Coordinates of C-alpha atoms (C1' of nucleotides) in Angstrom, one line a residue:
Chain A
M1 CA 0.0 0.0 0.0
S2 CA 2.8 2.4 0.8
E3 CA 4.2 1.7 -2.6
A4 CA 1.2 3.0 -4.5
F5 CA 1.0 6.6 -5.6
Q6 CA -1.8 8.9 -4.6
A7 CA -3.1 12.3 -5.9
P8 CA -0.9 15.2 -4.6
V9 CA -1.9 17.0 -1.4
G10 CA -5.0 19.1 -1.9
T11 CA -6.0 17.6 -5.1
H12 CA -8.8 15.0 -6.0
D13 CA -9.8 12.6 -8.7
V14 CA -13.3 13.0 -9.9
L15 CA -15.0 9.7 -11.0
G16 CA -18.1 7.6 -10.9
A17 CA -21.3 9.4 -9.6
E18 CA -19.5 12.5 -8.8
A19 CA -18.1 12.8 -12.3
A20 CA -21.7 12.7 -13.6
Q21 CA -22.5 15.8 -11.5
W22 CA -19.5 17.6 -12.9
E23 CA -20.5 16.8 -16.3
G24 CA -24.0 18.2 -15.5
V25 CA -22.9 21.4 -14.0
I26 CA -20.3 22.0 -16.7
A27 CA -22.6 21.3 -19.6
T28 CA -25.3 23.6 -18.1
F29 CA -22.8 26.3 -17.9
A30 CA -21.6 26.0 -21.5
Q31 CA -25.1 26.0 -22.7
L32 CA -26.0 29.1 -20.8
A33 CA -22.8 30.9 -21.8
Y34 CA -23.7 30.2 -25.4
R35 CA -27.2 31.7 -24.9
Y36 CA -25.6 34.7 -23.6
G37 CA -23.3 35.1 -26.5
F38 CA -20.1 33.7 -25.1
S39 CA -17.5 31.6 -27.0
M40 CA -15.3 29.2 -25.2
I41 CA -11.8 30.1 -24.6
V42 CA -8.8 27.7 -23.7
T43 CA -5.4 29.0 -22.6
P44 CA -2.4 27.4 -21.1
V45 CA -2.5 26.3 -17.5
F46 CA 0.9 28.0 -16.9
E47 CA 2.0 31.5 -17.9
E48 CA 4.9 33.7 -17.2
V49 CA 4.6 34.7 -13.7
G50 CA 4.4 38.4 -14.6
V51 CA 1.0 37.8 -16.0
F52 CA -0.3 37.1 -12.5
N53 CA 2.1 39.3 -10.6
R54 CA 1.1 42.5 -12.7
G55 CA -2.6 41.6 -12.6
I56 CA -3.6 40.4 -9.2
G57 CA -0.8 42.5 -7.4
E58 CA 2.6 41.5 -6.4
K59 CA 1.8 42.1 -2.8
S60 CA -1.5 40.1 -2.7
E61 CA -1.5 36.9 -0.6
V62 CA -2.1 34.8 -3.7
A63 CA 0.9 36.2 -5.6
T64 CA 3.4 36.2 -2.7
K65 CA 2.7 32.9 -0.9
E66 CA 0.2 30.8 -2.9
M67 CA 1.5 30.6 -6.5
Y68 CA 3.0 27.4 -7.9
V69 CA 6.1 29.0 -9.5
F70 CA 8.6 26.8 -11.4
E71 CA 11.5 27.1 -13.9
D72 CA 11.4 25.0 -16.9
R73 CA 14.4 23.4 -18.5
G74 CA 15.0 26.5 -20.6
G75 CA 15.3 28.7 -17.5
R76 CA 11.9 30.4 -18.1
T77 CA 10.0 31.1 -15.0
Y78 CA 6.3 30.1 -15.1
A79 CA 3.4 29.9 -12.6
L80 CA 0.5 27.6 -12.7
R81 CA -2.6 29.8 -12.9
P82 CA -4.0 30.7 -9.5
E83 CA -7.1 32.3 -11.2
G84 CA -8.8 32.5 -14.5
T85 CA -9.0 36.1 -15.5
A86 CA -5.3 37.2 -16.1
P87 CA -4.6 34.4 -18.7
V88 CA -7.7 35.4 -20.7
V89 CA -6.7 39.1 -20.6
R90 CA -3.2 38.1 -21.7
A91 CA -4.7 36.2 -24.6
F92 CA -6.9 39.0 -25.5
V93 CA -4.0 41.4 -25.6
Q94 CA -2.0 38.9 -27.7
H95 CA -4.7 38.3 -30.4
N96 CA -6.4 41.7 -30.3
P97 CA -9.9 40.3 -31.3
T98 CA -12.9 42.4 -32.3
L99 CA -14.9 44.0 -29.5
P100 CA -16.7 43.1 -27.5
F101 CA -14.8 40.0 -26.7
K102 CA -16.9 37.6 -24.7
A103 CA -15.3 34.3 -23.6
W104 CA -16.2 31.5 -21.1
Y105 CA -14.0 28.9 -19.8
F106 CA -13.7 25.8 -17.5
T107 CA -10.3 25.6 -15.9
P108 CA -8.4 24.3 -13.0
A109 CA -6.7 26.8 -10.7
F110 CA -3.7 26.2 -8.4
R111 CA -3.0 27.8 -5.0
Y112 CA -0.5 26.5 -2.5
E113 CA -2.6 26.8 0.7
R114 CA -3.4 24.3 3.5
P115 CA -6.5 22.3 2.3
Q116 CA -9.6 22.2 4.2
K117 CA -13.4 21.9 3.3
G118 CA -14.1 23.8 0.2
R119 CA -10.4 24.8 -0.3
Y120 CA -8.1 22.7 -2.3
R121 CA -4.6 23.3 -3.9
E122 CA -6.2 22.5 -7.3
H123 CA -9.7 23.5 -7.8
H124 CA -11.9 24.2 -10.9
Q125 CA -13.6 27.4 -12.0
L126 CA -16.2 28.1 -14.6
G127 CA -16.1 31.6 -15.6
V128 CA -16.7 34.3 -18.2
E129 CA -14.8 37.5 -19.3
V130 CA -16.0 40.4 -21.3
L131 CA -13.5 42.9 -22.8
G132 CA -14.2 46.1 -24.7
S133 CA -16.8 47.9 -23.0
E134 CA -17.6 49.7 -19.7
D135 CA -21.3 49.9 -20.4
P136 CA -23.1 49.0 -17.1
A137 CA -25.3 46.7 -19.2
I138 CA -22.5 44.3 -19.5
D139 CA -22.0 44.4 -15.6
V140 CA -25.7 43.5 -15.5
E141 CA -25.4 40.8 -18.1
V142 CA -22.5 39.1 -16.4
I143 CA -24.0 39.1 -13.0
S144 CA -27.5 38.0 -14.4
L145 CA -25.7 35.1 -16.2
L146 CA -24.2 33.8 -12.9
N147 CA -27.5 34.3 -11.2
D148 CA -29.3 32.3 -13.9
Y149 CA -26.6 29.6 -13.8
F150 CA -26.9 29.0 -10.2
K151 CA -30.8 28.8 -10.5
A152 CA -30.4 26.5 -13.5
V153 CA -28.3 24.0 -11.6
G154 CA -30.9 24.1 -8.7
L155 CA -29.3 26.2 -6.2
K156 CA -31.6 28.1 -4.0
Q157 CA -30.0 29.5 -0.9
F158 CA -27.7 32.2 -2.2
R159 CA -27.3 35.9 -2.1
I160 CA -25.4 38.5 -4.2
L161 CA -23.1 41.0 -2.7
I162 CA -22.2 43.8 -4.7
N163 CA -19.9 46.8 -4.3
S164 CA -17.9 49.5 -6.2
M165 CA -14.3 50.0 -5.7
G166 CA -14.4 53.1 -7.9
H167 CA -11.9 53.8 -10.6
E168 CA -8.2 54.1 -9.8
E169 CA -8.5 57.7 -8.7
C170 CA -11.5 57.1 -6.3
R171 CA -9.9 54.0 -5.0
S172 CA -6.5 55.6 -4.1
K173 CA -8.1 58.6 -2.6
Y174 CA -10.2 56.4 -0.4
V175 CA -7.1 54.3 0.5
E176 CA -5.2 57.4 1.5
T177 CA -8.1 58.6 3.7
L178 CA -8.4 55.3 5.3
R179 CA -4.7 54.9 5.9
A180 CA -4.7 58.3 7.6
Y181 CA -7.6 57.3 9.7
L182 CA -6.0 54.1 10.7
A183 CA -2.6 55.5 11.5
D184 CA -3.9 56.9 14.6
R185 CA -5.6 53.8 15.7
V186 CA -3.2 51.1 14.9
D187 CA -3.2 49.8 18.5
Q188 CA -6.9 49.3 18.3
L189 CA -6.6 46.8 15.5
C190 CA -6.6 43.0 15.7
E191 CA -3.3 41.5 16.5
E192 CA -2.6 40.3 13.1
H193 CA -3.5 43.6 11.4
Q194 CA -1.5 45.7 13.7
K195 CA 1.6 44.2 12.0
V196 CA 0.4 44.3 8.5
W197 CA -2.3 47.0 8.3
D198 CA -0.2 49.2 5.9
Q199 CA 0.7 46.3 3.4
N200 CA -2.7 46.0 1.8
T201 CA -4.9 48.4 3.7
L202 CA -8.1 47.5 1.8
R203 CA -8.1 44.0 2.9
L204 CA -8.5 45.2 6.4
L205 CA -12.1 45.8 5.6
D206 CA -12.6 42.1 5.1
C207 CA -11.3 41.2 8.6
K208 CA -13.9 39.5 10.6
K209 CA -12.3 40.4 14.1
V210 CA -14.5 42.5 16.3
E211 CA -11.7 45.0 16.8
C212 CA -11.2 45.7 13.2
V213 CA -14.9 45.6 12.3
A214 CA -15.5 48.3 15.1
I215 CA -12.7 50.6 13.8
T216 CA -13.6 50.4 10.2
D217 CA -17.3 50.7 10.8
A218 CA -16.7 54.1 12.5
G219 CA -14.1 55.2 9.9
P220 CA -14.4 56.5 6.3
Q221 CA -16.5 54.6 3.9
L222 CA -15.8 53.5 0.4
P223 CA -19.1 54.5 -1.0
D224 CA -18.7 58.0 0.2
H225 CA -15.5 58.4 -1.9
L226 CA -16.8 57.5 -5.3
C227 CA -16.8 60.1 -8.0
T228 CA -20.0 61.0 -9.7
E229 CA -19.2 58.9 -12.6
C230 CA -18.4 55.8 -10.6
E231 CA -21.4 56.3 -8.5
A232 CA -23.5 56.7 -11.6
H233 CA -22.1 53.5 -13.0
F234 CA -22.8 51.7 -9.9
T235 CA -26.5 52.9 -9.8
A236 CA -26.9 51.9 -13.4
V237 CA -25.8 48.5 -12.6
K238 CA -27.9 48.2 -9.5
S239 CA -31.1 49.3 -11.3
G240 CA -30.3 47.3 -14.4
L241 CA -30.3 44.2 -12.1
E242 CA -33.5 45.2 -10.4
A243 CA -35.1 45.6 -13.8
L244 CA -34.4 41.9 -14.3
G245 CA -35.6 41.0 -10.9
V246 CA -32.1 40.2 -9.6
S247 CA -31.8 41.5 -6.1
C248 CA -28.3 42.2 -4.4
E249 CA -27.0 43.7 -1.3
R250 CA -24.6 46.7 -1.4
T251 CA -21.7 45.5 0.7
P252 CA -19.1 48.2 1.2
R253 CA -16.8 45.8 3.0
L254 CA -16.7 43.5 -0.1
V255 CA -13.0 44.1 -1.1
R256 CA -11.7 41.2 -3.2
G257 CA -8.3 39.7 -3.1
F258 CA -7.0 40.7 -6.5
D259 CA -5.6 44.2 -7.2
Y260 CA -6.9 44.5 -10.7
Y261 CA -10.5 45.2 -9.7
T262 CA -12.1 48.7 -10.4
R263 CA -15.7 49.7 -10.1
T264 CA -18.1 46.8 -9.8
T265 CA -17.1 43.9 -7.6
F266 CA -19.6 41.2 -6.6
E267 CA -19.7 37.9 -4.8
F268 CA -22.2 35.1 -4.7
V269 CA -22.4 33.5 -1.4
S270 CA -24.2 30.3 -0.3
D271 CA -26.2 30.3 3.0
A272 CA -26.1 26.6 2.9
L273 CA -22.3 26.7 3.5
D274 CA -20.7 27.6 6.7
G275 CA -19.1 30.9 6.9
A276 CA -15.6 30.5 6.0
Q277 CA -15.9 29.0 2.6
N278 CA -19.1 30.3 1.4
A279 CA -18.2 32.3 -1.8
I280 CA -19.4 30.2 -4.6
G281 CA -18.6 32.7 -7.3
G282 CA -17.0 36.3 -7.5
G283 CA -15.6 38.7 -9.9
G284 CA -15.8 42.2 -10.9
R285 CA -14.5 44.9 -13.4
Y286 CA -10.9 45.3 -14.3
D287 CA -10.7 48.4 -16.5
K288 CA -6.9 48.7 -16.2
L289 CA -5.8 45.1 -16.5
A290 CA -5.4 44.9 -20.3
E291 CA -3.2 48.0 -20.1
Q292 CA -1.2 46.6 -17.3
L293 CA -0.6 43.5 -19.4
G294 CA 0.8 45.5 -22.2
G295 CA -2.3 45.9 -24.2
N296 CA -4.4 48.9 -25.4
P297 CA -6.5 50.4 -22.6
T298 CA -9.6 48.1 -22.7
P299 CA -12.2 47.9 -20.0
G300 CA -13.3 44.4 -18.8
I301 CA -15.4 42.5 -16.5
G302 CA -15.8 38.8 -15.5
F303 CA -16.2 36.2 -12.8
G304 CA -15.0 32.8 -11.6
S305 CA -17.0 30.2 -9.9
G306 CA -15.8 27.4 -8.1
V307 CA -17.1 23.9 -9.2
E308 CA -16.1 22.1 -6.0
R309 CA -17.8 24.8 -3.8
L310 CA -20.9 24.8 -5.9
L311 CA -21.2 21.0 -5.7
L312 CA -20.7 21.4 -1.8
A313 CA -23.5 24.0 -1.8
L314 CA -25.9 21.8 -3.8
E315 CA -25.1 18.9 -1.5
A316 CA -25.8 21.0 1.6
E317 CA -29.1 22.0 0.1
G318 CA -29.8 18.2 -0.3
Q319 CA -29.6 18.3 -4.1
T320 CA -27.4 15.3 -5.1
E321 CA -29.0 14.1 -8.3
P322 CA -26.8 14.8 -11.3
L323 CA -28.2 17.3 -13.9
I324 CA -27.3 14.9 -16.6
N325 CA -28.4 11.3 -17.2
R326 CA -25.3 9.1 -17.8
T327 CA -27.0 5.7 -17.4
P328 CA -27.0 3.6 -20.6
A329 CA -30.2 2.7 -22.5
V330 CA -29.4 -0.8 -23.5
F331 CA -27.3 -3.6 -22.1
V332 CA -26.3 -6.4 -24.3
V333 CA -26.0 -9.9 -22.8
D334 CA -24.3 -12.4 -25.0
T335 CA -23.5 -16.1 -24.1
T336 CA -22.6 -17.3 -27.6
E337 CA -18.9 -16.5 -27.7
T338 CA -19.3 -15.0 -31.2
D339 CA -19.2 -11.4 -32.1
A340 CA -23.0 -10.9 -31.8
A341 CA -22.8 -8.5 -28.9
S342 CA -20.1 -6.7 -30.6
L343 CA -22.2 -6.2 -33.8
I344 CA -25.4 -5.3 -32.0
C345 CA -23.6 -2.7 -29.9
H346 CA -22.1 -1.1 -32.9
E347 CA -25.4 -1.0 -34.7
L348 CA -27.2 0.7 -31.8
R349 CA -24.3 3.0 -30.9
S350 CA -24.3 4.2 -34.6
A351 CA -28.0 4.9 -34.2
G352 CA -27.2 7.2 -31.1
I353 CA -28.3 4.7 -28.5
A354 CA -26.1 4.5 -25.4
T355 CA -25.3 0.8 -25.2
V356 CA -22.9 -1.3 -23.0
R357 CA -22.2 -4.9 -22.6
A358 CA -20.4 -7.4 -20.5
Y359 CA -17.0 -9.1 -21.4
D360 CA -15.0 -12.1 -20.6
N361 CA -17.7 -14.6 -21.5
R362 CA -19.4 -14.5 -18.1
S363 CA -22.4 -16.6 -17.3
M364 CA -25.8 -15.2 -18.2
K365 CA -26.6 -14.9 -14.6
A366 CA -23.5 -12.8 -14.1
Q367 CA -24.1 -10.7 -17.1
M368 CA -27.6 -10.0 -16.0
K369 CA -26.5 -8.7 -12.7
V370 CA -24.1 -6.3 -14.4
A371 CA -26.9 -5.2 -16.7
D372 CA -29.1 -4.5 -13.7
K373 CA -26.4 -2.4 -11.9
S374 CA -25.6 -0.6 -15.2
G375 CA -29.1 1.1 -14.8
A376 CA -29.9 0.3 -18.4
R377 CA -33.6 0.4 -19.4
F378 CA -33.4 -2.8 -21.6
A379 CA -31.3 -5.9 -21.8
L380 CA -30.9 -7.6 -25.1
L381 CA -30.1 -11.2 -24.8
V382 CA -28.4 -13.3 -27.3
G383 CA -27.7 -17.0 -26.3
P384 CA -27.2 -20.2 -28.5
Q385 CA -31.1 -20.3 -28.9
E386 CA -31.4 -16.9 -30.3
L387 CA -28.3 -17.2 -32.4
A388 CA -29.8 -20.5 -34.0
A389 CA -33.3 -18.8 -34.5
G390 CA -31.8 -15.6 -35.9
Q391 CA -33.6 -13.8 -33.0
I392 CA -32.9 -11.5 -30.1
T393 CA -34.7 -11.5 -26.7
I394 CA -35.5 -7.9 -25.4
R395 CA -36.2 -7.7 -21.7
D396 CA -37.5 -4.6 -19.9
L397 CA -35.2 -4.2 -16.8
R398 CA -37.5 -1.6 -15.1
S399 CA -40.7 -3.6 -15.0
E400 CA -41.1 -4.2 -11.3
E401 CA -43.7 -6.8 -10.9
K402 CA -44.2 -8.9 -14.1
I403 CA -41.2 -9.7 -16.2
E404 CA -41.6 -8.5 -19.6
Q405 CA -39.6 -10.3 -22.3
I406 CA -40.2 -11.2 -25.8
S407 CA -38.0 -12.4 -28.7
I408 CA -37.9 -10.6 -32.1
P409 CA -35.9 -11.1 -35.4
R410 CA -32.5 -10.0 -35.2
E411 CA -32.9 -7.5 -38.0
K412 CA -35.8 -5.8 -36.2
V413 CA -33.9 -5.0 -33.1
L414 CA -32.8 -1.5 -33.8
A415 CA -36.3 -0.5 -34.8
E416 CA -37.8 -2.1 -31.7
V417 CA -35.4 -0.5 -29.3
L418 CA -35.9 2.9 -30.9
S419 CA -39.6 2.7 -30.7
R420 CA -39.5 1.5 -27.1
L421 CA -37.2 4.5 -26.2
G422 CA -39.8 6.7 -27.9
K423 CA -37.3 7.9 -30.6
Chain B
rG1 C1' 2.7 29.1 7.8
rU2 C1' 0.0 27.8 13.0
rG3 C1' -3.2 24.5 15.8
rG4 C1' -7.0 20.4 16.9
rG5 C1' -8.9 15.3 15.4
rC6 C1' -8.0 10.7 12.8
rG7 C1' -5.3 6.7 9.8
rU8 C1' -7.8 -1.6 10.8
rA9 C1' -10.3 -5.3 3.9
rG10 C1' -12.8 -1.6 -2.3
rC11 C1' -16.4 1.3 1.2
rU12 C1' -18.5 2.2 6.5
rC13 C1' -16.6 0.8 10.9
rA14 C1' -15.9 -3.0 15.5
rG15 C1' -11.4 -4.8 18.1
rU16 C1' -12.4 -6.0 25.4
rU17 C1' -6.8 -3.7 31.2
rG18 C1' -1.1 -4.8 25.3
rG19 C1' -1.8 -11.9 24.8
rU20 C1' -1.8 -16.6 20.5
rU21 C1' -5.2 -18.2 13.4
rA22 C1' -7.7 -9.5 13.2
rG23 C1' -13.9 -9.4 12.7
rA24 C1' -18.9 -7.3 11.0
rG25 C1' -22.0 -5.0 7.3
rC26 C1' -21.9 -3.3 2.3
rG27 C1' -19.5 -4.3 -2.2
rC28 C1' -17.1 -8.1 -5.3
rC29 C1' -16.7 -13.5 -7.2
rA30 C1' -19.0 -18.5 -7.3
rG31 C1' -23.0 -21.7 -6.3
rG32 C1' -28.4 -22.8 -5.1
rU33 C1' -31.6 -22.1 -10.4
rU34 C1' -27.5 -26.2 -17.1
rG35 C1' -29.4 -19.8 -20.4
rU36 C1' -32.2 -14.5 -17.2
rG37 C1' -31.0 -9.2 -12.9
rG38 C1' -33.6 -6.7 -9.0
rU39 C1' -35.5 -10.6 -2.9
rC40 C1' -33.5 -14.8 -0.2
rC41 C1' -29.8 -18.8 1.2
rU42 C1' -24.7 -21.0 1.1
rG43 C1' -19.6 -20.6 0.2
rG44 C1' -15.3 -17.8 -1.3
rA45 C1' -11.4 -14.1 -2.5
rG46 C1' -9.6 -9.9 -0.2
rG47 C1' -5.7 -6.8 5.3
rU48 C1' 2.7 -6.9 6.0
rC49 C1' -3.7 -3.1 11.2
rG50 C1' -0.4 4.2 6.8
rC51 C1' 5.2 3.8 7.1
rG52 C1' 9.7 3.6 10.2
rG53 C1' 11.8 3.1 14.8
rG54 C1' 11.3 2.2 20.3
rU55 C1' 9.3 -0.2 25.0
rU56 C1' 7.9 -5.3 26.1
rC57 C1' 8.5 -12.4 26.7
rG58 C1' 4.6 -10.5 23.3
rA59 C1' 2.0 -4.4 20.1
rC60 C1' -3.7 -3.0 16.0
rC61 C1' -3.6 -1.2 21.2
rC62 C1' 1.8 2.2 24.7
rC63 C1' 5.9 6.0 23.2
rC64 C1' 8.7 8.8 19.4
rG65 C1' 9.2 10.2 14.4
rU66 C1' 7.4 10.3 9.5
rC67 C1' 3.6 10.4 5.6
rG68 C1' -1.3 11.0 4.6
rC69 C1' -6.5 12.5 5.5
rU70 C1' -9.7 15.8 7.9
rC71 C1' -11.3 20.3 10.5
rA72 C1' -10.2 25.3 12.0
rC73 C1' -7.1 30.1 11.5
rC74 C1' -5.3 32.9 7.5
rC75 C1' -6.8 33.6 2.4
rC76 C1' -10.0 32.6 -1.3
rA77 C1' -13.6 29.6 -5.7

RNA sequence: GUGGGCGUAGCUCAGUUGGUUAGAGCGCCAGGUUGUGGUCCUGGAGGUCGCGGGUUCGACCCCCGUCGCUCACCCCA
């Protein structure tokens, strides 16, 4: 046992019933993103470290302590992506596509942290990015998409927190005011922040310690420092969402971990999940990011949503049924030791019917047991009798009381199965 | 990075104050039913008790270390 390998710390294999759930939530997202006019984008899982450092902030927790950074054999320094936005913006800058550029993705993300419930070293995100417009209608569309998505997968107990960081100027003015205010009260902060309060001052707003909450509550507030344009933008987003019947709570404390955010930021939180890891999706505007990554100034907005967290939230709400059916329609039982099963399977599969079978010439009883467990609707039986008579026996595996089973000519099997499946 | 809990069959777990061949349920395989699943009955396979060291006449049990899992802090999806 000690000789066998296992998945690295903080990573997980997804298989079996869980995999069906993954397929369901991913397919639902892809479908919805298509409806909203997004195309899929695939970018490398690793990038030059600068892509992340410049975007999410060199002093941010994620960049300083949590990135998987490595040097390749050519001496280049790369990082495994800790989040999904920066790579998309990098690709956008590189290819300069027509605007607006709307892309969705499904990607793993890597952060070197201590794993716990709802937090892993490798997790997966579904997300979208829109580049090329600062129209509040886009903010509305992006938030509405995520809202529709969570509803589509059956999530009920979630809320939307929204805030505006203002553009660069509002933001830096506010940070200055806040720092000045805090400078006189450092000793009243929580132990941890007394040491690091001037490193990333905004993050202090996110501190849950009573000391910090009390001080920041009494201090200068972010909404009071927005310029008229930023406040107008925020108001437009808010009313746009209301028009769609999407309600959200303005949360001045909502300060997200990446430096690239400007103006709108938002977070979807699940009330079915315990406090610490309750964010199931989050994002915001990043109007300066394209520039920071060497492109033309281009506003953008997007979100990332954690698949593992979403699944935890669904489970916490008691919803464990996959959104997609992955049980086969037909199971072929063959005891003739010929290629009969192989031919039937191929014929049905070619006609679009999910068909499975047993292998290794097992007894009919054994094959029937496997058929039962497969969840297939029908079993097609071929034994020496059927082979000699040119027939196939079709048996309904779902009939609970009476056993329903008839034999039909071999050449009529496809038509019979299709009609029984209502196709 | 810091702290708590836990590592016994594929899974969920028992295992008496350390005492001889380590158990159950589920799952798996075979048979009962010489061609037919879901219920039932019988039998079987499967464990170097995470790994390494120590204490002891003797360790799954006690001690130390290590690896892993898990929960929390921090941070975030």
